[in-house]
Amino acid sequence: MSRQIIIDPITRTSSRGHVEVTIEQGKVVAARLSTLFFRGFEIMLRGRDPRDAPYLTQRICGICAAGHATAAAYALEDLAGVRPPRNGHLLRNLILTADTLQNHIRHFYLFAMPDFVRGPERSPFIPRYRHGYRLAPKIETRLMEHYFEAVKVSRIAHEFLAALGGKAPFVHGILPGGATVPPDGALVLDLRAKLDTIGRFIKEKMVSDLQTVSEAYREYYKFGRRPLRILVHGFLPVDPERKRFHFPTGVVEEDGTKELDASAIAEHLRHAYFKEDAGPQPAGQQETTPQPGKSGAYSWIKAPRYNGRPFEGGPLARLWVAGCYRRGISAMDRLTARVKETEILCGLMKEWLEELAPGEPVFTPFKPPKSGEGLGLTDSMRGPLLHYVQVEGGRISRYEIITPSAWNFSPRDDAGRPGPVEEALLGTPVADPGEPIEIGRIIRSFDPCFSCATHIIQKE
Ligand code: NI
């Protein structure tokens, strides 16, 4: 006998996600993941000055802002043929990484941990499932102390970001051409102190808390598995030219790692609420025309595919390509890689602070061209992020954004292949369909950002 379960909302943040799973003989046999709003930034940007893109696109969401600023800055630099000076490049890396630290700390403690640890008997920890928790109360109390400490520590990461980017979220300090804040000795000392506090918390608490959770819930190294198909655009360039990245570019399938070919990325629209004019189109060429109520569609997320196949992005993909972590592709591997990446990022930031050169330029002045196109590829907190800009008469004529959550949470494509999260849910044993705790744990291991994947609530 089959049974249908609907979970809605599936995140602990404001944006809505909705999942429908079909269970037969205690296991998931089908999953459909959708979101209920339309993003629309591509449409808002038409006709604007291209220099608006790094500011406006950050408003897509409140937690990956520096990622959008970075991708937009890269796209505009590609358009104008300009690169930042070394200081500007380092400052932008520091801002993006500080935002990633706050994201990863908040994801682990605020979004993922309540799936495995019972918090106090008050909001936002209740209501929750009654079964499926297995840590001793003493250990849960300790982890919850760290939960509240994580709120403070993630705020310090935001203070770091604001010191270089003007404010948090939605930084003003990431520009095409470089950054804005001239570094000096006092600023570097202050940032080093902040970084030491964050680094100590990660090393002394976050790493061991992950170990506690992963040892108690070992079956999650088997749950949430999917075929090895991962994609990395490249995260944190080594030099201003962006030829190499600290987390290298790569496309991994079962038959090995290949170079990324951006022209192999295309968006499928058959199961998304968008008008389809002519089959899957390459990135930058796909029209964004919303079509609410379209027959056969079930999500406001488009389905990006690489060579026609679904790919997963995120910290696990990055660490896999970099050769730092290759244990497996499961829910617990995703959580483990994210924590490990947080630790690695702190080490990189320390080096970059040392490399900043007071008195040297932070920005390369340039004139935006009146026409042309530009592609900005980076990894962001949750995986590969693409911004494409086309300019005519000095104004944006076309803009396109493909987010990590669009990759991970995409619906079925034109060939009917499920998206990565839909794949990861298949085969999951659900002990009690009345309390499907396993489903949420798997979905949240991907760190969903649905506001980045879609946007604007549909009026009913
Ligand atoms: Ni986002």
Short mmCIF file of C-alpha atoms and ligand atoms in Angstrom, two decimals:
data_model
loop_
_atom_site.label_atom_id
_atom_site.label_comp_id
_atom_site.label_asym_id
_atom_site.label_seq_id
_atom_site.Cartn_x
_atom_site.Cartn_y
_atom_site.Cartn_z
CA MET A 1 0.00 0.00 0.00
CA SER A 2 1.39 3.40 -0.86
CA ARG A 3 1.07 6.46 1.28
CA GLN A 4 1.57 10.13 0.44
CA ILE A 5 3.22 12.53 2.90
CA ILE A 6 3.37 16.30 2.47
CA ILE A 7 5.81 18.41 4.48
CA ASP A 8 5.32 22.18 4.24
CA PRO A 9 7.17 24.33 5.20
CA ILE A 10 10.43 22.37 5.10
CA THR A 11 12.84 25.06 6.27
CA ARG A 12 13.41 26.94 9.49
CA THR A 13 13.83 30.21 7.57
CA SER A 14 11.16 32.45 6.14
CA SER A 15 10.99 31.08 2.63
CA ARG A 16 8.59 28.28 1.86
CA GLY A 17 9.49 24.87 0.52
CA HIS A 18 7.06 22.03 -0.02
CA VAL A 19 7.79 18.33 -0.47
CA GLU A 20 5.50 15.45 -1.37
CA VAL A 21 6.86 11.95 -0.89
CA THR A 22 5.28 8.61 -1.72
CA ILE A 23 6.08 5.76 0.65
CA GLU A 24 5.72 2.08 -0.19
CA GLN A 25 6.71 -0.74 2.17
CA GLY A 26 8.33 1.75 4.54
CA LYS A 27 10.54 3.44 1.92
CA VAL A 28 10.36 6.57 -0.23
CA VAL A 29 9.64 5.61 -3.85
CA ALA A 30 8.95 9.07 -5.28
CA ALA A 31 9.55 12.66 -4.21
CA ARG A 32 8.46 16.01 -5.62
CA LEU A 33 9.98 19.15 -4.24
CA SER A 34 8.59 22.56 -4.97
CA THR A 35 8.53 26.16 -3.87
CA LEU A 36 5.66 28.53 -3.97
CA PHE A 37 7.07 31.81 -5.11
CA PHE A 38 8.67 33.48 -8.10
CA ARG A 39 12.04 35.25 -7.81
CA GLY A 40 11.79 37.72 -10.67
CA PHE A 41 15.12 39.55 -10.24
CA GLU A 42 15.94 38.89 -13.89
CA ILE A 43 12.92 40.98 -14.82
CA MET A 44 13.57 43.74 -12.26
CA LEU A 45 17.10 44.26 -13.60
CA ARG A 46 16.09 44.90 -17.21
CA GLY A 47 16.69 48.50 -18.26
CA ARG A 48 18.89 49.33 -15.24
CA ASP A 49 22.50 50.47 -15.10
CA PRO A 50 24.67 47.33 -14.94
CA ARG A 51 26.37 48.73 -11.82
CA ASP A 52 23.10 48.13 -9.94
CA ALA A 53 23.52 44.36 -10.24
CA PRO A 54 25.86 43.69 -7.27
CA TYR A 55 23.57 45.68 -4.94
CA LEU A 56 20.16 44.60 -6.16
CA THR A 57 20.86 40.89 -6.59
CA GLN A 58 22.03 40.64 -2.96
CA ARG A 59 18.42 41.30 -1.95
CA ILE A 60 17.44 37.94 -3.40
CA CYS A 61 17.98 36.59 0.10
CA GLY A 62 19.41 37.59 3.44
CA ILE A 63 21.89 34.82 4.02
CA CYS A 64 23.88 34.44 0.77
CA ALA A 65 24.14 38.17 -0.03
CA ALA A 66 27.94 38.33 -0.47
CA GLY A 67 27.74 35.39 -2.90
CA HIS A 68 25.44 37.34 -5.23
CA ALA A 69 27.56 40.50 -4.91
CA THR A 70 30.61 38.45 -5.89
CA ALA A 71 29.03 36.72 -8.90
CA ALA A 72 27.59 40.04 -10.15
CA ALA A 73 30.97 41.77 -9.71
CA TYR A 74 32.69 38.95 -11.65
CA ALA A 75 30.08 39.21 -14.45
CA LEU A 76 30.59 42.97 -14.75
CA GLU A 77 34.38 42.55 -14.71
CA ASP A 78 34.04 40.00 -17.49
CA LEU A 79 31.90 42.50 -19.43
CA ALA A 80 34.38 45.36 -18.94
CA GLY A 81 37.61 43.33 -19.18
CA VAL A 82 38.82 44.60 -15.80
CA ARG A 83 40.30 42.90 -12.74
CA PRO A 84 40.78 44.14 -9.15
CA PRO A 85 44.20 44.97 -7.67
CA ARG A 86 45.58 42.36 -5.27
CA ASN A 87 44.27 44.16 -2.17
CA GLY A 88 40.77 44.42 -3.66
CA HIS A 89 40.83 40.74 -4.55
CA LEU A 90 41.87 39.77 -1.00
CA LEU A 91 39.26 42.04 0.59
CA ARG A 92 36.50 40.54 -1.56
CA ASN A 93 37.63 37.04 -0.65
CA LEU A 94 37.58 38.02 3.04
CA ILE A 95 34.04 39.46 2.80
CA LEU A 96 32.66 36.43 0.96
CA THR A 97 34.35 34.07 3.40
CA ALA A 98 33.12 35.94 6.49
CA ASP A 99 29.58 35.64 5.10
CA THR A 100 30.17 31.94 4.49
CA LEU A 101 31.36 31.47 8.10
CA GLN A 102 28.17 33.01 9.50
CA ASN A 103 26.14 30.89 7.09
CA HIS A 104 27.84 27.59 7.96
CA ILE A 105 27.76 28.23 11.72
CA ARG A 106 24.06 29.15 11.55
CA HIS A 107 23.26 26.22 9.31
CA PHE A 108 24.85 23.66 11.60
CA TYR A 109 23.50 24.97 14.89
CA LEU A 110 20.24 26.73 14.00
CA PHE A 111 18.95 24.73 11.03
CA ALA A 112 20.44 21.24 11.16
CA MET A 113 21.03 20.57 14.86
CA PRO A 114 17.37 20.81 15.97
CA ASP A 115 16.77 17.80 13.67
CA PHE A 116 19.02 15.70 15.92
CA VAL A 117 18.97 17.40 19.33
CA ARG A 118 15.96 18.26 21.48
CA GLY A 119 16.07 21.90 22.51
CA PRO A 120 14.22 23.46 25.44
CA GLU A 121 10.44 23.01 25.70
CA ARG A 122 9.69 26.37 24.12
CA SER A 123 9.49 28.09 20.74
CA PRO A 124 11.26 27.77 18.30
CA PHE A 125 12.18 24.25 19.49
CA ILE A 126 8.59 23.09 19.75
CA PRO A 127 6.48 21.77 18.18
CA ARG A 128 8.76 18.94 17.08
CA TYR A 129 8.57 15.23 16.38
CA ARG A 130 8.21 13.08 19.52
CA HIS A 131 10.41 10.21 18.36
CA GLY A 132 13.77 9.71 16.70
CA TYR A 133 16.05 11.61 19.11
CA ARG A 134 18.71 9.54 20.79
CA LEU A 135 21.29 11.72 22.57
CA ALA A 136 21.42 11.66 26.37
CA PRO A 137 19.78 14.72 28.00
CA LYS A 138 23.14 15.81 29.46
CA ILE A 139 24.72 15.88 26.00
CA GLU A 140 21.72 17.67 24.53
CA THR A 141 22.05 20.37 27.20
CA ARG A 142 25.72 20.88 26.28
CA LEU A 143 24.96 21.08 22.56
CA MET A 144 22.17 23.57 23.24
CA GLU A 145 24.59 25.78 25.18
CA HIS A 146 26.73 25.78 22.05
CA TYR A 147 23.63 26.55 19.96
CA PHE A 148 23.15 29.83 21.85
CA GLU A 149 26.87 30.59 21.71
CA ALA A 150 26.72 30.01 17.94
CA VAL A 151 24.23 32.88 17.63
CA LYS A 152 26.80 35.23 19.17
CA VAL A 153 29.75 33.85 17.22
CA SER A 154 27.93 34.07 13.88
CA ARG A 155 27.21 37.70 14.74
CA ILE A 156 30.97 38.29 15.13
CA ALA A 157 31.39 36.89 11.59
CA HIS A 158 28.84 39.48 10.44
CA GLU A 159 30.77 42.22 12.30
CA PHE A 160 33.92 41.12 10.43
CA LEU A 161 31.97 41.33 7.18
CA ALA A 162 30.55 44.78 8.04
CA ALA A 163 34.01 46.15 8.92
CA LEU A 164 35.09 45.49 5.31
CA GLY A 165 31.75 45.63 3.51
CA GLY A 166 30.00 48.58 5.21
CA LYS A 167 27.07 46.62 6.60
CA ALA A 168 25.60 43.16 6.99
CA PRO A 169 23.71 41.70 5.31
CA PHE A 170 23.81 43.32 1.82
CA VAL A 171 27.40 44.56 1.69
CA HIS A 172 28.48 47.73 -0.08
CA GLY A 173 32.14 46.71 -0.22
CA ILE A 174 32.13 44.22 -3.10
CA LEU A 175 32.35 46.11 -6.39
CA PRO A 176 33.31 45.25 -9.93
CA GLY A 177 36.92 46.47 -9.96
CA GLY A 178 37.64 45.60 -6.34
CA ALA A 179 36.63 46.71 -2.85
CA THR A 180 36.19 50.00 -0.96
CA VAL A 181 37.89 49.86 2.45
CA PRO A 182 41.62 50.69 2.58
CA PRO A 183 43.19 48.27 5.06
CA ASP A 184 45.40 49.59 7.85
CA GLY A 185 47.20 48.03 10.80
CA ALA A 186 44.47 48.79 13.38
CA LEU A 187 41.76 47.27 11.18
CA VAL A 188 43.80 44.14 10.52
CA LEU A 189 44.48 43.69 14.26
CA ASP A 190 40.79 44.04 15.07
CA LEU A 191 39.81 41.55 12.36
CA ARG A 192 42.45 39.09 13.53
CA ALA A 193 41.00 39.22 17.06
CA LYS A 194 37.48 38.57 15.71
CA LEU A 195 38.76 35.71 13.60
CA ASP A 196 40.55 34.17 16.60
CA THR A 197 37.27 34.13 18.56
CA ILE A 198 35.39 32.52 15.67
CA GLY A 199 38.22 30.04 14.99
CA ARG A 200 38.35 28.96 18.64
CA PHE A 201 34.62 28.24 18.70
CA ILE A 202 34.84 26.19 15.49
CA LYS A 203 37.86 24.21 16.66
CA GLU A 204 36.81 23.62 20.26
CA LYS A 205 33.04 23.20 19.85
CA MET A 206 31.65 22.94 16.32
CA VAL A 207 34.00 20.16 15.18
CA SER A 208 33.38 17.99 18.26
CA ASP A 209 29.61 18.70 18.22
CA LEU A 210 29.48 17.43 14.64
CA GLN A 211 31.34 14.32 15.78
CA THR A 212 28.85 13.77 18.62
CA VAL A 213 25.89 14.03 16.22
CA SER A 214 27.48 11.94 13.46
CA GLU A 215 28.43 9.11 15.86
CA ALA A 216 24.93 8.96 17.35
CA TYR A 217 23.20 9.01 13.95
CA ARG A 218 25.58 6.90 11.87
CA GLU A 219 22.86 5.62 9.53
CA TYR A 220 22.76 9.11 7.98
CA TYR A 221 26.01 8.23 6.22
CA LYS A 222 23.73 5.84 4.30
CA PHE A 223 20.63 8.05 4.06
CA GLY A 224 20.34 10.85 1.53
CA ARG A 225 22.72 9.18 -0.88
CA ARG A 226 22.62 9.88 -4.58
CA PRO A 227 24.83 9.12 -7.58
CA LEU A 228 28.23 10.84 -7.61
CA ARG A 229 27.42 13.86 -9.79
CA ILE A 230 28.79 17.08 -8.36
CA LEU A 231 29.64 20.48 -9.77
CA VAL A 232 31.98 23.23 -8.55
CA HIS A 233 32.34 26.58 -10.34
CA GLY A 234 35.36 27.43 -8.18
CA PHE A 235 35.37 29.16 -4.78
CA LEU A 236 37.70 31.96 -3.63
CA PRO A 237 40.19 32.82 -6.38
CA VAL A 238 43.90 32.50 -5.63
CA ASP A 239 44.75 35.58 -7.73
CA PRO A 240 42.87 38.58 -9.14
CA GLU A 241 42.81 36.95 -12.62
CA ARG A 242 40.68 34.08 -11.23
CA LYS A 243 42.65 31.44 -13.11
CA ARG A 244 42.89 29.23 -10.00
CA PHE A 245 40.68 28.84 -6.93
CA HIS A 246 41.39 27.73 -3.37
CA PHE A 247 38.47 25.32 -3.94
CA PRO A 248 39.03 24.34 -7.57
CA THR A 249 36.55 24.16 -10.41
CA GLY A 250 35.44 20.68 -11.43
CA VAL A 251 32.67 18.43 -12.67
CA VAL A 252 32.71 14.97 -11.08
CA GLU A 253 30.81 11.94 -12.32
CA GLU A 254 31.37 8.27 -11.65
CA ASP A 255 33.88 8.11 -14.49
CA GLY A 256 36.12 10.86 -13.08
CA THR A 257 36.65 14.63 -12.77
CA LYS A 258 36.42 16.90 -15.78
CA GLU A 259 36.96 20.58 -16.50
CA LEU A 260 33.88 22.76 -16.20
CA ASP A 261 32.44 23.82 -19.57
CA ALA A 262 29.93 26.62 -18.87
CA SER A 263 28.31 26.07 -22.27
CA ALA A 264 27.11 22.62 -21.06
CA ILE A 265 24.81 24.31 -18.48
CA ALA A 266 21.20 24.59 -19.63
CA GLU A 267 17.90 25.24 -17.90
CA HIS A 268 14.89 22.96 -18.35
CA LEU A 269 11.46 24.46 -17.82
CA ARG A 270 8.96 21.67 -18.43
CA HIS A 271 8.06 21.19 -14.76
CA ALA A 272 8.57 24.81 -13.65
CA TYR A 273 6.03 27.62 -13.82
CA PHE A 274 7.77 29.36 -16.72
CA LYS A 275 6.80 29.76 -20.34
CA GLU A 276 8.70 27.37 -22.62
CA ASP A 277 9.46 28.79 -26.01
CA ALA A 278 12.05 26.33 -27.26
CA GLY A 279 13.37 23.47 -25.10
CA PRO A 280 16.34 23.75 -22.71
CA GLN A 281 18.47 26.82 -23.38
CA PRO A 282 22.10 27.47 -22.40
CA ALA A 283 22.77 29.77 -19.44
CA GLY A 284 22.15 33.37 -20.41
CA GLN A 285 19.81 32.48 -23.26
CA GLN A 286 16.82 31.21 -21.28
CA GLU A 287 13.83 33.55 -21.12
CA THR A 288 12.23 34.17 -17.72
CA THR A 289 8.52 34.53 -18.35
CA PRO A 290 6.40 33.34 -15.43
CA GLN A 291 3.40 31.19 -16.25
CA PRO A 292 1.47 30.46 -13.04
CA GLY A 293 -0.74 27.40 -13.17
CA LYS A 294 1.12 25.87 -16.16
CA SER A 295 -0.01 22.33 -16.81
CA GLY A 296 2.53 19.69 -15.70
CA ALA A 297 4.55 22.21 -13.64
CA TYR A 298 4.94 21.94 -9.87
CA SER A 299 7.74 24.32 -8.83
CA TRP A 300 8.91 27.91 -9.21
CA ILE A 301 12.49 26.64 -9.48
CA LYS A 302 13.85 26.08 -12.99
CA ALA A 303 15.83 22.87 -13.52
CA PRO A 304 19.50 23.61 -14.35
CA ARG A 305 21.27 20.63 -15.88
CA TYR A 306 24.86 19.95 -16.97
CA ASN A 307 25.03 17.96 -20.20
CA GLY A 308 21.38 17.18 -19.50
CA ARG A 309 21.99 15.65 -16.06
CA PRO A 310 21.26 16.79 -12.49
CA PHE A 311 24.29 17.88 -10.44
CA GLU A 312 24.74 18.67 -6.75
CA GLY A 313 26.80 21.57 -5.40
CA GLY A 314 27.93 22.77 -1.97
CA PRO A 315 30.71 22.27 0.58
CA LEU A 316 30.76 18.49 0.03
CA ALA A 317 31.22 18.99 -3.73
CA ARG A 318 33.99 21.55 -3.12
CA LEU A 319 35.89 19.40 -0.65
CA TRP A 320 35.48 16.39 -2.93
CA VAL A 321 36.97 18.17 -5.95
CA ALA A 322 39.75 19.68 -3.77
CA GLY A 323 40.55 16.16 -2.50
CA CYS A 324 39.97 17.13 1.17
CA TYR A 325 36.98 14.84 1.84
CA ARG A 326 35.78 11.85 -0.18
CA ARG A 327 34.00 9.60 2.28
CA GLY A 328 30.63 9.49 0.49
CA ILE A 329 27.63 11.46 -0.83
CA SER A 330 25.07 11.27 1.98
CA ALA A 331 23.18 13.51 4.41
CA MET A 332 25.84 13.17 7.14
CA ASP A 333 28.68 13.62 4.62
CA ARG A 334 27.11 16.96 3.64
CA LEU A 335 26.98 18.12 7.27
CA THR A 336 30.52 16.87 7.93
CA ALA A 337 31.98 18.59 4.86
CA ARG A 338 30.30 21.87 5.75
CA VAL A 339 31.85 21.87 9.23
CA LYS A 340 35.24 20.86 7.83
CA GLU A 341 35.05 23.65 5.26
CA THR A 342 34.26 26.17 8.02
CA GLU A 343 37.52 25.22 9.73
CA ILE A 344 39.54 25.44 6.48
CA LEU A 345 38.07 28.89 5.68
CA CYS A 346 39.29 30.31 9.01
CA GLY A 347 42.86 29.27 8.12
CA LEU A 348 42.63 30.92 4.68
CA MET A 349 41.28 34.17 6.16
CA LYS A 350 44.21 34.34 8.56
CA GLU A 351 46.63 34.14 5.60
CA TRP A 352 44.76 36.79 3.60
CA LEU A 353 44.79 39.22 6.55
CA GLU A 354 48.59 38.85 6.60
CA GLU A 355 48.78 39.51 2.87
CA LEU A 356 46.81 42.80 2.87
CA ALA A 357 49.11 45.68 1.96
CA PRO A 358 48.22 49.00 3.69
CA GLY A 359 48.59 51.96 1.33
CA GLU A 360 48.21 49.87 -1.83
CA PRO A 361 45.12 50.34 -4.07
CA VAL A 362 41.91 48.41 -3.42
CA PHE A 363 40.02 49.34 -6.61
CA THR A 364 40.70 49.50 -10.37
CA PRO A 365 38.70 52.36 -11.92
CA PHE A 366 36.97 51.50 -15.22
CA LYS A 367 34.19 52.63 -17.52
CA PRO A 368 31.38 50.13 -18.08
CA PRO A 369 31.04 49.45 -21.83
CA LYS A 370 27.84 50.51 -23.61
CA SER A 371 27.26 47.02 -24.97
CA GLY A 372 28.47 43.47 -24.52
CA GLU A 373 27.99 40.51 -22.23
CA GLY A 374 29.64 39.09 -19.13
CA LEU A 375 29.60 35.83 -17.21
CA GLY A 376 30.27 35.61 -13.46
CA LEU A 377 30.97 32.13 -12.13
CA THR A 378 31.73 31.50 -8.48
CA ASP A 379 30.81 29.10 -5.76
CA SER A 380 28.69 30.57 -3.02
CA MET A 381 27.82 29.18 0.44
CA ARG A 382 25.53 26.49 -1.00
CA GLY A 383 27.29 25.69 -4.27
CA PRO A 384 27.69 26.91 -7.85
CA LEU A 385 26.33 30.37 -8.62
CA LEU A 386 26.08 31.93 -12.08
CA HIS A 387 25.29 35.51 -13.03
CA TYR A 388 25.03 36.48 -16.69
CA VAL A 389 24.66 40.07 -17.88
CA GLN A 390 23.99 41.47 -21.33
CA VAL A 391 24.16 45.22 -21.89
CA GLU A 392 22.77 47.30 -24.77
CA GLY A 393 22.91 51.10 -24.92
CA GLY A 394 24.50 51.18 -21.46
CA ARG A 395 21.52 49.39 -19.87
CA ILE A 396 20.93 45.79 -18.84
CA SER A 397 19.04 44.07 -21.66
CA ARG A 398 19.21 40.59 -20.13
CA TYR A 399 20.23 39.20 -16.76
CA GLU A 400 20.19 35.64 -15.56
CA ILE A 401 20.95 34.02 -12.23
CA ILE A 402 21.33 30.28 -11.59
CA THR A 403 21.66 29.65 -7.87
CA PRO A 404 23.04 26.67 -5.91
CA SER A 405 19.58 25.95 -4.52
CA ALA A 406 18.20 25.85 -8.08
CA TRP A 407 20.76 23.13 -8.85
CA ASN A 408 20.10 21.16 -5.67
CA PHE A 409 16.34 21.65 -5.31
CA SER A 410 15.39 21.60 -8.98
CA PRO A 411 12.25 19.81 -10.10
CA ARG A 412 12.23 17.12 -12.79
CA ASP A 413 13.81 18.10 -16.11
CA ASP A 414 12.43 17.77 -19.63
CA ALA A 415 13.42 14.08 -19.68
CA GLY A 416 11.61 13.48 -16.37
CA ARG A 417 14.83 13.01 -14.35
CA PRO A 418 14.41 14.13 -10.73
CA GLY A 419 16.53 16.91 -9.22
CA PRO A 420 19.36 16.08 -6.76
CA VAL A 421 17.29 16.38 -3.55
CA GLU A 422 14.46 14.39 -5.14
CA GLU A 423 17.08 11.74 -6.00
CA ALA A 424 18.55 11.81 -2.50
CA LEU A 425 15.18 11.06 -0.91
CA LEU A 426 14.56 7.90 -2.97
CA GLY A 427 14.92 4.71 -0.96
CA THR A 428 14.91 6.47 2.42
CA PRO A 429 13.35 4.25 5.08
CA VAL A 430 10.67 6.13 7.02
CA ALA A 431 10.11 4.43 10.37
CA ASP A 432 6.84 6.24 11.15
CA PRO A 433 5.01 7.94 8.26
CA GLY A 434 3.15 9.98 10.89
CA GLU A 435 6.51 11.46 11.97
CA PRO A 436 8.75 11.46 8.88
CA ILE A 437 11.79 12.94 10.65
CA GLU A 438 14.18 11.30 8.15
CA ILE A 439 12.89 13.42 5.25
CA GLY A 440 13.63 16.78 6.89
CA ARG A 441 17.08 15.66 7.98
CA ILE A 442 18.02 14.77 4.41
CA ILE A 443 16.54 17.91 2.85
CA ARG A 444 18.22 20.21 5.36
CA SER A 445 21.63 18.56 4.84
CA PHE A 446 21.65 20.49 1.52
CA ASP A 447 21.21 23.84 3.35
CA PRO A 448 18.23 25.05 1.30
CA CYS A 449 17.85 28.70 0.39
CA PHE A 450 14.50 28.78 -1.35
CA SER A 451 14.37 32.55 -1.62
CA CYS A 452 17.52 32.29 -3.73
CA ALA A 453 15.97 29.59 -5.85
CA THR A 454 12.64 31.29 -6.54
CA HIS A 455 10.82 34.50 -5.36
CA ILE A 456 7.81 36.77 -4.66
CA ILE A 457 4.77 35.10 -3.14
CA GLN A 458 1.99 34.26 -5.56
CA LYS A 459 -1.30 35.99 -4.77
CA GLU A 460 -4.22 33.60 -4.53
NI NI B 1 20.17 32.60 -0.66
#
